[in-house]
Amino acid sequence: MDPELLSVTVLLPDMFQTFLKQEALVNPYYEKVKRESEEWLSECSRMMTEAPTGVQKRFALAMQGYCQGALIQIDNHFASKTPSLEEIVLIRQRSAGCKPLYHLVEYAHGLLIPDEVFDNPIIQELECLGMDMVAISNDILSYRKEQAEGVPHNMVTVCCSNGMSQQKAFNTVGKLLEQRYKHWDEAEASVPSWGEETDAQVRRYIEGIKCVVKANLNWR
């Protein structure tokens, strides 16, 4: 290739005309937010470099599920659609943003759990039960605040919108939570074995799910 073609000097047109001559407004928090966001991105990049491929894949899929749940809430809001209780439970299971935390626990503890474990129905049930417990307890405790703010994607709010009194709505959602506690004990007692070494790591993963649920309930 001709060396002269590798370096060419051109004159750019004047793009800063009329109102574009005015100095752009800068958010007063720009530098602070930029610094914090870049630190966060740097940390995420470091984690993804260090994390095993399986952890990266599971975290990415969990984040995808979270985004999908959030988008369904937005779609319902703009369509003025009130979901059924069964529908909002499934939506909140994802939009509560709980599942990505499981795989951060997996990463932080350096767990090396085979993919087949995550394909097991009992492990998947425990993950879903943890997500439900977080979402249900959150919606019960945040109902008053979210009602005042006009937030529609709350299980108690959905029950009220579908004709229940507030007390009946709390009783109904509370019963869902009690059912999850019971199902958790049954599922945890049914976890299969993959060998001593893997079983020890699976127990730590399950404890991580419990910690996520407890952290949400005790969050201030």
PDB file of C-alpha atoms in Angstrom:
ATOM      1  CA  MET A   1       0.000   0.000   0.000  1.00  0.00           C
ATOM      2  CA  ASP A   2       1.187   3.515  -0.828  1.00  0.00           C
ATOM      3  CA  PRO A   3       2.564   5.067   2.441  1.00  0.00           C
ATOM      4  CA  GLU A   4       0.925   8.372   1.515  1.00  0.00           C
ATOM      5  CA  LEU A   5      -2.499   6.734   1.726  1.00  0.00           C
ATOM      6  CA  LEU A   6      -1.890   5.734   5.355  1.00  0.00           C
ATOM      7  CA  SER A   7      -1.797   9.350   6.527  1.00  0.00           C
ATOM      8  CA  VAL A   8      -4.171  11.884   5.029  1.00  0.00           C
ATOM      9  CA  THR A   9      -4.883  15.416   6.249  1.00  0.00           C
ATOM     10  CA  VAL A  10      -8.413  16.735   5.772  1.00  0.00           C
ATOM     11  CA  LEU A  11     -10.314  19.830   6.891  1.00  0.00           C
ATOM     12  CA  LEU A  12     -13.462  19.080   8.874  1.00  0.00           C
ATOM     13  CA  PRO A  13     -16.596  21.180   8.349  1.00  0.00           C
ATOM     14  CA  ASP A  14     -17.640  23.568  11.105  1.00  0.00           C
ATOM     15  CA  MET A  15     -20.167  21.558  13.112  1.00  0.00           C
ATOM     16  CA  PHE A  16     -20.506  24.089  15.917  1.00  0.00           C
ATOM     17  CA  GLN A  17     -22.942  26.553  14.363  1.00  0.00           C
ATOM     18  CA  THR A  18     -26.115  28.310  15.559  1.00  0.00           C
ATOM     19  CA  PHE A  19     -27.252  26.847  18.910  1.00  0.00           C
ATOM     20  CA  LEU A  20     -24.386  24.336  18.884  1.00  0.00           C
ATOM     21  CA  LYS A  21     -22.006  27.208  19.605  1.00  0.00           C
ATOM     22  CA  GLN A  22     -23.441  27.365  23.101  1.00  0.00           C
ATOM     23  CA  GLU A  23     -21.511  25.513  25.767  1.00  0.00           C
ATOM     24  CA  ALA A  24     -23.116  22.188  26.607  1.00  0.00           C
ATOM     25  CA  LEU A  25     -24.685  21.735  30.023  1.00  0.00           C
ATOM     26  CA  VAL A  26     -22.838  19.214  32.168  1.00  0.00           C
ATOM     27  CA  ASN A  27     -24.573  17.275  34.913  1.00  0.00           C
ATOM     28  CA  PRO A  28     -23.048  18.454  38.221  1.00  0.00           C
ATOM     29  CA  TYR A  29     -22.703  14.815  39.284  1.00  0.00           C
ATOM     30  CA  TYR A  30     -21.017  13.752  36.033  1.00  0.00           C
ATOM     31  CA  GLU A  31     -17.484  13.372  37.359  1.00  0.00           C
ATOM     32  CA  LYS A  32     -18.607  11.472  40.458  1.00  0.00           C
ATOM     33  CA  VAL A  33     -20.918   9.163  38.521  1.00  0.00           C
ATOM     34  CA  LYS A  34     -18.335   8.663  35.769  1.00  0.00           C
ATOM     35  CA  ARG A  35     -15.672   7.679  38.293  1.00  0.00           C
ATOM     36  CA  GLU A  36     -17.969   5.275  40.122  1.00  0.00           C
ATOM     37  CA  SER A  37     -19.345   3.735  36.927  1.00  0.00           C
ATOM     38  CA  GLU A  38     -15.858   3.221  35.513  1.00  0.00           C
ATOM     39  CA  GLU A  39     -14.767   1.580  38.765  1.00  0.00           C
ATOM     40  CA  TRP A  40     -17.805  -0.694  38.576  1.00  0.00           C
ATOM     41  CA  LEU A  41     -17.100  -1.585  34.939  1.00  0.00           C
ATOM     42  CA  SER A  42     -13.465  -2.249  35.796  1.00  0.00           C
ATOM     43  CA  GLU A  43     -14.517  -4.548  38.628  1.00  0.00           C
ATOM     44  CA  CYS A  44     -16.967  -6.395  36.359  1.00  0.00           C
ATOM     45  CA  SER A  45     -14.253  -6.775  33.735  1.00  0.00           C
ATOM     46  CA  ARG A  46     -11.855  -8.180  36.322  1.00  0.00           C
ATOM     47  CA  MET A  47     -14.475 -10.625  37.588  1.00  0.00           C
ATOM     48  CA  MET A  48     -15.299 -11.838  34.106  1.00  0.00           C
ATOM     49  CA  THR A  49     -11.603 -12.372  33.392  1.00  0.00           C
ATOM     50  CA  GLU A  50     -11.125 -14.441  36.541  1.00  0.00           C
ATOM     51  CA  ALA A  51     -14.458 -16.287  36.632  1.00  0.00           C
ATOM     52  CA  PRO A  52     -14.779 -19.732  35.028  1.00  0.00           C
ATOM     53  CA  THR A  53     -16.721 -19.896  31.762  1.00  0.00           C
ATOM     54  CA  GLY A  54     -19.677 -21.626  33.438  1.00  0.00           C
ATOM     55  CA  VAL A  55     -20.024 -18.868  36.037  1.00  0.00           C
ATOM     56  CA  GLN A  56     -19.836 -16.180  33.340  1.00  0.00           C
ATOM     57  CA  LYS A  57     -22.527 -17.915  31.299  1.00  0.00           C
ATOM     58  CA  ARG A  58     -24.854 -18.405  34.267  1.00  0.00           C
ATOM     59  CA  PHE A  59     -24.396 -14.800  35.421  1.00  0.00           C
ATOM     60  CA  ALA A  60     -25.097 -13.467  31.914  1.00  0.00           C
ATOM     61  CA  LEU A  61     -28.249 -15.585  31.570  1.00  0.00           C
ATOM     62  CA  ALA A  62     -29.417 -14.495  35.025  1.00  0.00           C
ATOM     63  CA  MET A  63     -28.927 -10.823  34.102  1.00  0.00           C
ATOM     64  CA  GLN A  64     -30.815 -11.434  30.866  1.00  0.00           C
ATOM     65  CA  GLY A  65     -33.703 -12.884  32.872  1.00  0.00           C
ATOM     66  CA  TYR A  66     -33.657  -9.868  35.190  1.00  0.00           C
ATOM     67  CA  CYS A  67     -33.830  -7.454  32.247  1.00  0.00           C
ATOM     68  CA  GLN A  68     -36.650  -9.434  30.644  1.00  0.00           C
ATOM     69  CA  GLY A  69     -38.642  -9.322  33.883  1.00  0.00           C
ATOM     70  CA  ALA A  70     -38.115  -5.568  34.200  1.00  0.00           C
ATOM     71  CA  LEU A  71     -39.219  -5.028  30.589  1.00  0.00           C
ATOM     72  CA  ILE A  72     -42.407  -7.036  31.133  1.00  0.00           C
ATOM     73  CA  GLN A  73     -43.229  -4.769  34.088  1.00  0.00           C
ATOM     74  CA  ILE A  74     -42.699  -1.705  31.903  1.00  0.00           C
ATOM     75  CA  ASP A  75     -44.813  -3.166  29.087  1.00  0.00           C
ATOM     76  CA  ASN A  76     -47.642  -3.959  31.513  1.00  0.00           C
ATOM     77  CA  HIS A  77     -47.490  -0.450  32.961  1.00  0.00           C
ATOM     78  CA  PHE A  78     -47.736   1.320  29.596  1.00  0.00           C
ATOM     79  CA  ALA A  79     -50.426  -1.086  28.406  1.00  0.00           C
ATOM     80  CA  SER A  80     -52.377  -0.482  31.653  1.00  0.00           C
ATOM     81  CA  LYS A  81     -52.423  -4.262  32.072  1.00  0.00           C
ATOM     82  CA  THR A  82     -52.988  -5.764  35.507  1.00  0.00           C
ATOM     83  CA  PRO A  83     -51.487  -9.259  35.633  1.00  0.00           C
ATOM     84  CA  SER A  84     -52.950 -12.123  37.630  1.00  0.00           C
ATOM     85  CA  LEU A  85     -51.278 -13.131  40.892  1.00  0.00           C
ATOM     86  CA  GLU A  86     -49.728 -16.153  39.170  1.00  0.00           C
ATOM     87  CA  GLU A  87     -48.336 -13.920  36.417  1.00  0.00           C
ATOM     88  CA  ILE A  88     -46.867 -11.301  38.756  1.00  0.00           C
ATOM     89  CA  VAL A  89     -45.171 -14.015  40.828  1.00  0.00           C
ATOM     90  CA  LEU A  90     -43.360 -15.254  37.717  1.00  0.00           C
ATOM     91  CA  ILE A  91     -42.516 -11.704  36.627  1.00  0.00           C
ATOM     92  CA  ARG A  92     -41.207 -10.670  40.042  1.00  0.00           C
ATOM     93  CA  GLN A  93     -39.222 -13.893  40.266  1.00  0.00           C
ATOM     94  CA  ARG A  94     -37.022 -12.419  37.542  1.00  0.00           C
ATOM     95  CA  SER A  95     -37.388  -8.661  38.018  1.00  0.00           C
ATOM     96  CA  ALA A  96     -36.384  -8.777  41.694  1.00  0.00           C
ATOM     97  CA  GLY A  97     -32.819  -9.238  40.444  1.00  0.00           C
ATOM     98  CA  CYS A  98     -32.048 -12.062  42.822  1.00  0.00           C
ATOM     99  CA  LYS A  99     -30.631 -14.809  40.613  1.00  0.00           C
ATOM    100  CA  PRO A 100     -27.517 -12.908  39.424  1.00  0.00           C
ATOM    101  CA  LEU A 101     -26.476 -12.743  43.078  1.00  0.00           C
ATOM    102  CA  TYR A 102     -26.366 -16.533  43.264  1.00  0.00           C
ATOM    103  CA  HIS A 103     -23.637 -16.629  40.665  1.00  0.00           C
ATOM    104  CA  LEU A 104     -21.730 -13.783  42.306  1.00  0.00           C
ATOM    105  CA  VAL A 105     -21.729 -16.017  45.399  1.00  0.00           C
ATOM    106  CA  GLU A 106     -20.508 -18.872  43.205  1.00  0.00           C
ATOM    107  CA  TYR A 107     -17.702 -16.641  41.906  1.00  0.00           C
ATOM    108  CA  ALA A 108     -16.773 -15.095  45.266  1.00  0.00           C
ATOM    109  CA  HIS A 109     -16.410 -18.484  46.966  1.00  0.00           C
ATOM    110  CA  GLY A 110     -14.466 -19.956  44.079  1.00  0.00           C
ATOM    111  CA  LEU A 111     -16.952 -22.787  43.676  1.00  0.00           C
ATOM    112  CA  LEU A 112     -16.277 -25.244  40.873  1.00  0.00           C
ATOM    113  CA  ILE A 113     -19.653 -26.884  40.427  1.00  0.00           C
ATOM    114  CA  PRO A 114     -20.264 -29.004  37.303  1.00  0.00           C
ATOM    115  CA  ASP A 115     -22.879 -27.730  34.848  1.00  0.00           C
ATOM    116  CA  GLU A 116     -24.946 -30.882  35.363  1.00  0.00           C
ATOM    117  CA  VAL A 117     -25.676 -29.772  38.936  1.00  0.00           C
ATOM    118  CA  PHE A 118     -27.377 -26.594  37.688  1.00  0.00           C
ATOM    119  CA  ASP A 119     -29.453 -28.675  35.274  1.00  0.00           C
ATOM    120  CA  ASN A 120     -30.843 -30.724  38.162  1.00  0.00           C
ATOM    121  CA  PRO A 121     -34.563 -30.012  38.857  1.00  0.00           C
ATOM    122  CA  ILE A 122     -34.047 -29.893  42.642  1.00  0.00           C
ATOM    123  CA  ILE A 123     -31.277 -27.291  42.396  1.00  0.00           C
ATOM    124  CA  GLN A 124     -33.400 -25.275  39.970  1.00  0.00           C
ATOM    125  CA  GLU A 125     -36.339 -25.491  42.374  1.00  0.00           C
ATOM    126  CA  LEU A 126     -34.197 -24.208  45.256  1.00  0.00           C
ATOM    127  CA  GLU A 127     -33.028 -21.304  43.088  1.00  0.00           C
ATOM    128  CA  CYS A 128     -36.620 -20.426  42.159  1.00  0.00           C
ATOM    129  CA  LEU A 129     -37.820 -20.743  45.745  1.00  0.00           C
ATOM    130  CA  GLY A 130     -35.086 -18.360  46.887  1.00  0.00           C
ATOM    131  CA  MET A 131     -36.084 -15.892  44.168  1.00  0.00           C
ATOM    132  CA  ASP A 132     -39.735 -16.164  45.199  1.00  0.00           C
ATOM    133  CA  MET A 133     -38.951 -15.656  48.891  1.00  0.00           C
ATOM    134  CA  VAL A 134     -36.968 -12.512  48.097  1.00  0.00           C
ATOM    135  CA  ALA A 135     -39.645 -11.091  45.788  1.00  0.00           C
ATOM    136  CA  ILE A 136     -42.608 -11.956  48.025  1.00  0.00           C
ATOM    137  CA  SER A 137     -41.057 -10.626  51.242  1.00  0.00           C
ATOM    138  CA  ASN A 138     -39.910  -7.502  49.403  1.00  0.00           C
ATOM    139  CA  ASP A 139     -43.400  -6.822  48.029  1.00  0.00           C
ATOM    140  CA  ILE A 140     -44.992  -7.291  51.450  1.00  0.00           C
ATOM    141  CA  LEU A 141     -42.557  -4.989  53.242  1.00  0.00           C
ATOM    142  CA  SER A 142     -42.368  -2.332  50.505  1.00  0.00           C
ATOM    143  CA  TYR A 143     -46.100  -2.221  49.732  1.00  0.00           C
ATOM    144  CA  ARG A 144     -46.833   0.976  51.647  1.00  0.00           C
ATOM    145  CA  LYS A 145     -43.909   2.846  50.070  1.00  0.00           C
ATOM    146  CA  GLU A 146     -44.650   1.560  46.571  1.00  0.00           C
ATOM    147  CA  GLN A 147     -48.367   2.273  46.902  1.00  0.00           C
ATOM    148  CA  ALA A 148     -47.558   5.901  47.761  1.00  0.00           C
ATOM    149  CA  GLU A 149     -45.260   6.098  44.733  1.00  0.00           C
ATOM    150  CA  GLY A 150     -47.815   4.508  42.406  1.00  0.00           C
ATOM    151  CA  VAL A 151     -45.673   1.435  41.693  1.00  0.00           C
ATOM    152  CA  PRO A 152     -47.976  -1.205  40.133  1.00  0.00           C
ATOM    153  CA  HIS A 153     -45.631  -4.224  39.988  1.00  0.00           C
ATOM    154  CA  ASN A 154     -46.162  -5.399  43.547  1.00  0.00           C
ATOM    155  CA  MET A 155     -47.934  -8.645  44.449  1.00  0.00           C
ATOM    156  CA  VAL A 156     -50.057  -7.021  47.151  1.00  0.00           C
ATOM    157  CA  THR A 157     -51.010  -4.207  44.767  1.00  0.00           C
ATOM    158  CA  VAL A 158     -51.945  -6.724  42.072  1.00  0.00           C
ATOM    159  CA  CYS A 159     -54.192  -8.595  44.515  1.00  0.00           C
ATOM    160  CA  CYS A 160     -55.919  -5.332  45.465  1.00  0.00           C
ATOM    161  CA  SER A 161     -56.276  -4.353  41.799  1.00  0.00           C
ATOM    162  CA  ASN A 162     -57.961  -7.699  41.188  1.00  0.00           C
ATOM    163  CA  GLY A 163     -60.620  -6.986  43.811  1.00  0.00           C
ATOM    164  CA  MET A 164     -59.163  -8.084  47.158  1.00  0.00           C
ATOM    165  CA  SER A 165     -59.205  -5.971  50.303  1.00  0.00           C
ATOM    166  CA  GLN A 166     -55.791  -4.959  51.602  1.00  0.00           C
ATOM    167  CA  GLN A 167     -55.969  -7.462  54.458  1.00  0.00           C
ATOM    168  CA  LYS A 168     -56.994 -10.305  52.172  1.00  0.00           C
ATOM    169  CA  ALA A 169     -54.210  -9.314  49.783  1.00  0.00           C
ATOM    170  CA  PHE A 170     -51.613  -9.465  52.558  1.00  0.00           C
ATOM    171  CA  ASN A 171     -53.027 -12.787  53.763  1.00  0.00           C
ATOM    172  CA  THR A 172     -52.910 -14.226  50.244  1.00  0.00           C
ATOM    173  CA  VAL A 173     -49.353 -13.100  49.540  1.00  0.00           C
ATOM    174  CA  GLY A 174     -48.290 -14.170  53.034  1.00  0.00           C
ATOM    175  CA  LYS A 175     -49.636 -17.649  52.360  1.00  0.00           C
ATOM    176  CA  LEU A 176     -47.495 -17.809  49.225  1.00  0.00           C
ATOM    177  CA  LEU A 177     -44.452 -17.085  51.373  1.00  0.00           C
ATOM    178  CA  GLU A 178     -45.367 -19.799  53.878  1.00  0.00           C
ATOM    179  CA  GLN A 179     -45.730 -22.289  51.025  1.00  0.00           C
ATOM    180  CA  ARG A 180     -42.238 -21.417  49.777  1.00  0.00           C
ATOM    181  CA  TYR A 181     -40.727 -21.996  53.229  1.00  0.00           C
ATOM    182  CA  LYS A 182     -42.339 -25.427  53.379  1.00  0.00           C
ATOM    183  CA  HIS A 183     -41.306 -26.347  49.844  1.00  0.00           C
ATOM    184  CA  TRP A 184     -37.755 -25.214  50.589  1.00  0.00           C
ATOM    185  CA  ASP A 185     -37.357 -27.705  53.432  1.00  0.00           C
ATOM    186  CA  GLU A 186     -38.756 -30.484  51.247  1.00  0.00           C
ATOM    187  CA  ALA A 187     -36.511 -29.626  48.298  1.00  0.00           C
ATOM    188  CA  GLU A 188     -33.359 -29.212  50.377  1.00  0.00           C
ATOM    189  CA  ALA A 189     -33.931 -32.637  51.922  1.00  0.00           C
ATOM    190  CA  SER A 190     -34.132 -34.110  48.401  1.00  0.00           C
ATOM    191  CA  VAL A 191     -30.838 -32.772  47.003  1.00  0.00           C
ATOM    192  CA  PRO A 192     -29.079 -35.682  45.263  1.00  0.00           C
ATOM    193  CA  SER A 193     -25.410 -36.597  45.606  1.00  0.00           C
ATOM    194  CA  TRP A 194     -22.678 -36.020  43.040  1.00  0.00           C
ATOM    195  CA  GLY A 195     -19.809 -37.307  45.149  1.00  0.00           C
ATOM    196  CA  GLU A 196     -18.224 -35.996  48.346  1.00  0.00           C
ATOM    197  CA  GLU A 197     -16.183 -33.170  46.820  1.00  0.00           C
ATOM    198  CA  THR A 198     -18.983 -31.791  44.642  1.00  0.00           C
ATOM    199  CA  ASP A 199     -21.564 -32.251  47.403  1.00  0.00           C
ATOM    200  CA  ALA A 200     -19.524 -29.992  49.702  1.00  0.00           C
ATOM    201  CA  GLN A 201     -19.510 -27.232  47.083  1.00  0.00           C
ATOM    202  CA  VAL A 202     -23.221 -27.694  46.359  1.00  0.00           C
ATOM    203  CA  ARG A 203     -23.952 -27.246  50.080  1.00  0.00           C
ATOM    204  CA  ARG A 204     -22.001 -23.975  50.033  1.00  0.00           C
ATOM    205  CA  TYR A 205     -23.956 -22.831  46.985  1.00  0.00           C
ATOM    206  CA  ILE A 206     -27.259 -23.623  48.698  1.00  0.00           C
ATOM    207  CA  GLU A 207     -26.075 -21.726  51.781  1.00  0.00           C
ATOM    208  CA  GLY A 208     -25.329 -18.835  49.430  1.00  0.00           C
ATOM    209  CA  ILE A 209     -28.944 -18.856  48.230  1.00  0.00           C
ATOM    210  CA  LYS A 210     -30.080 -18.762  51.865  1.00  0.00           C
ATOM    211  CA  CYS A 211     -27.751 -15.832  52.563  1.00  0.00           C
ATOM    212  CA  VAL A 212     -29.181 -13.880  49.619  1.00  0.00           C
ATOM    213  CA  VAL A 213     -32.697 -14.389  51.007  1.00  0.00           C
ATOM    214  CA  LYS A 214     -31.631 -13.426  54.543  1.00  0.00           C
ATOM    215  CA  ALA A 215     -29.714 -10.387  53.290  1.00  0.00           C
ATOM    216  CA  ASN A 216     -32.801  -9.085  51.489  1.00  0.00           C
ATOM    217  CA  LEU A 217     -34.997  -9.560  54.549  1.00  0.00           C
ATOM    218  CA  ASN A 218     -32.496  -7.781  56.810  1.00  0.00           C
ATOM    219  CA  TRP A 219     -31.578  -5.033  54.350  1.00  0.00           C
ATOM    220  CA  ARG A 220     -31.812  -1.510  55.715  1.00  0.00           C
TER     221      ARG A 220
END
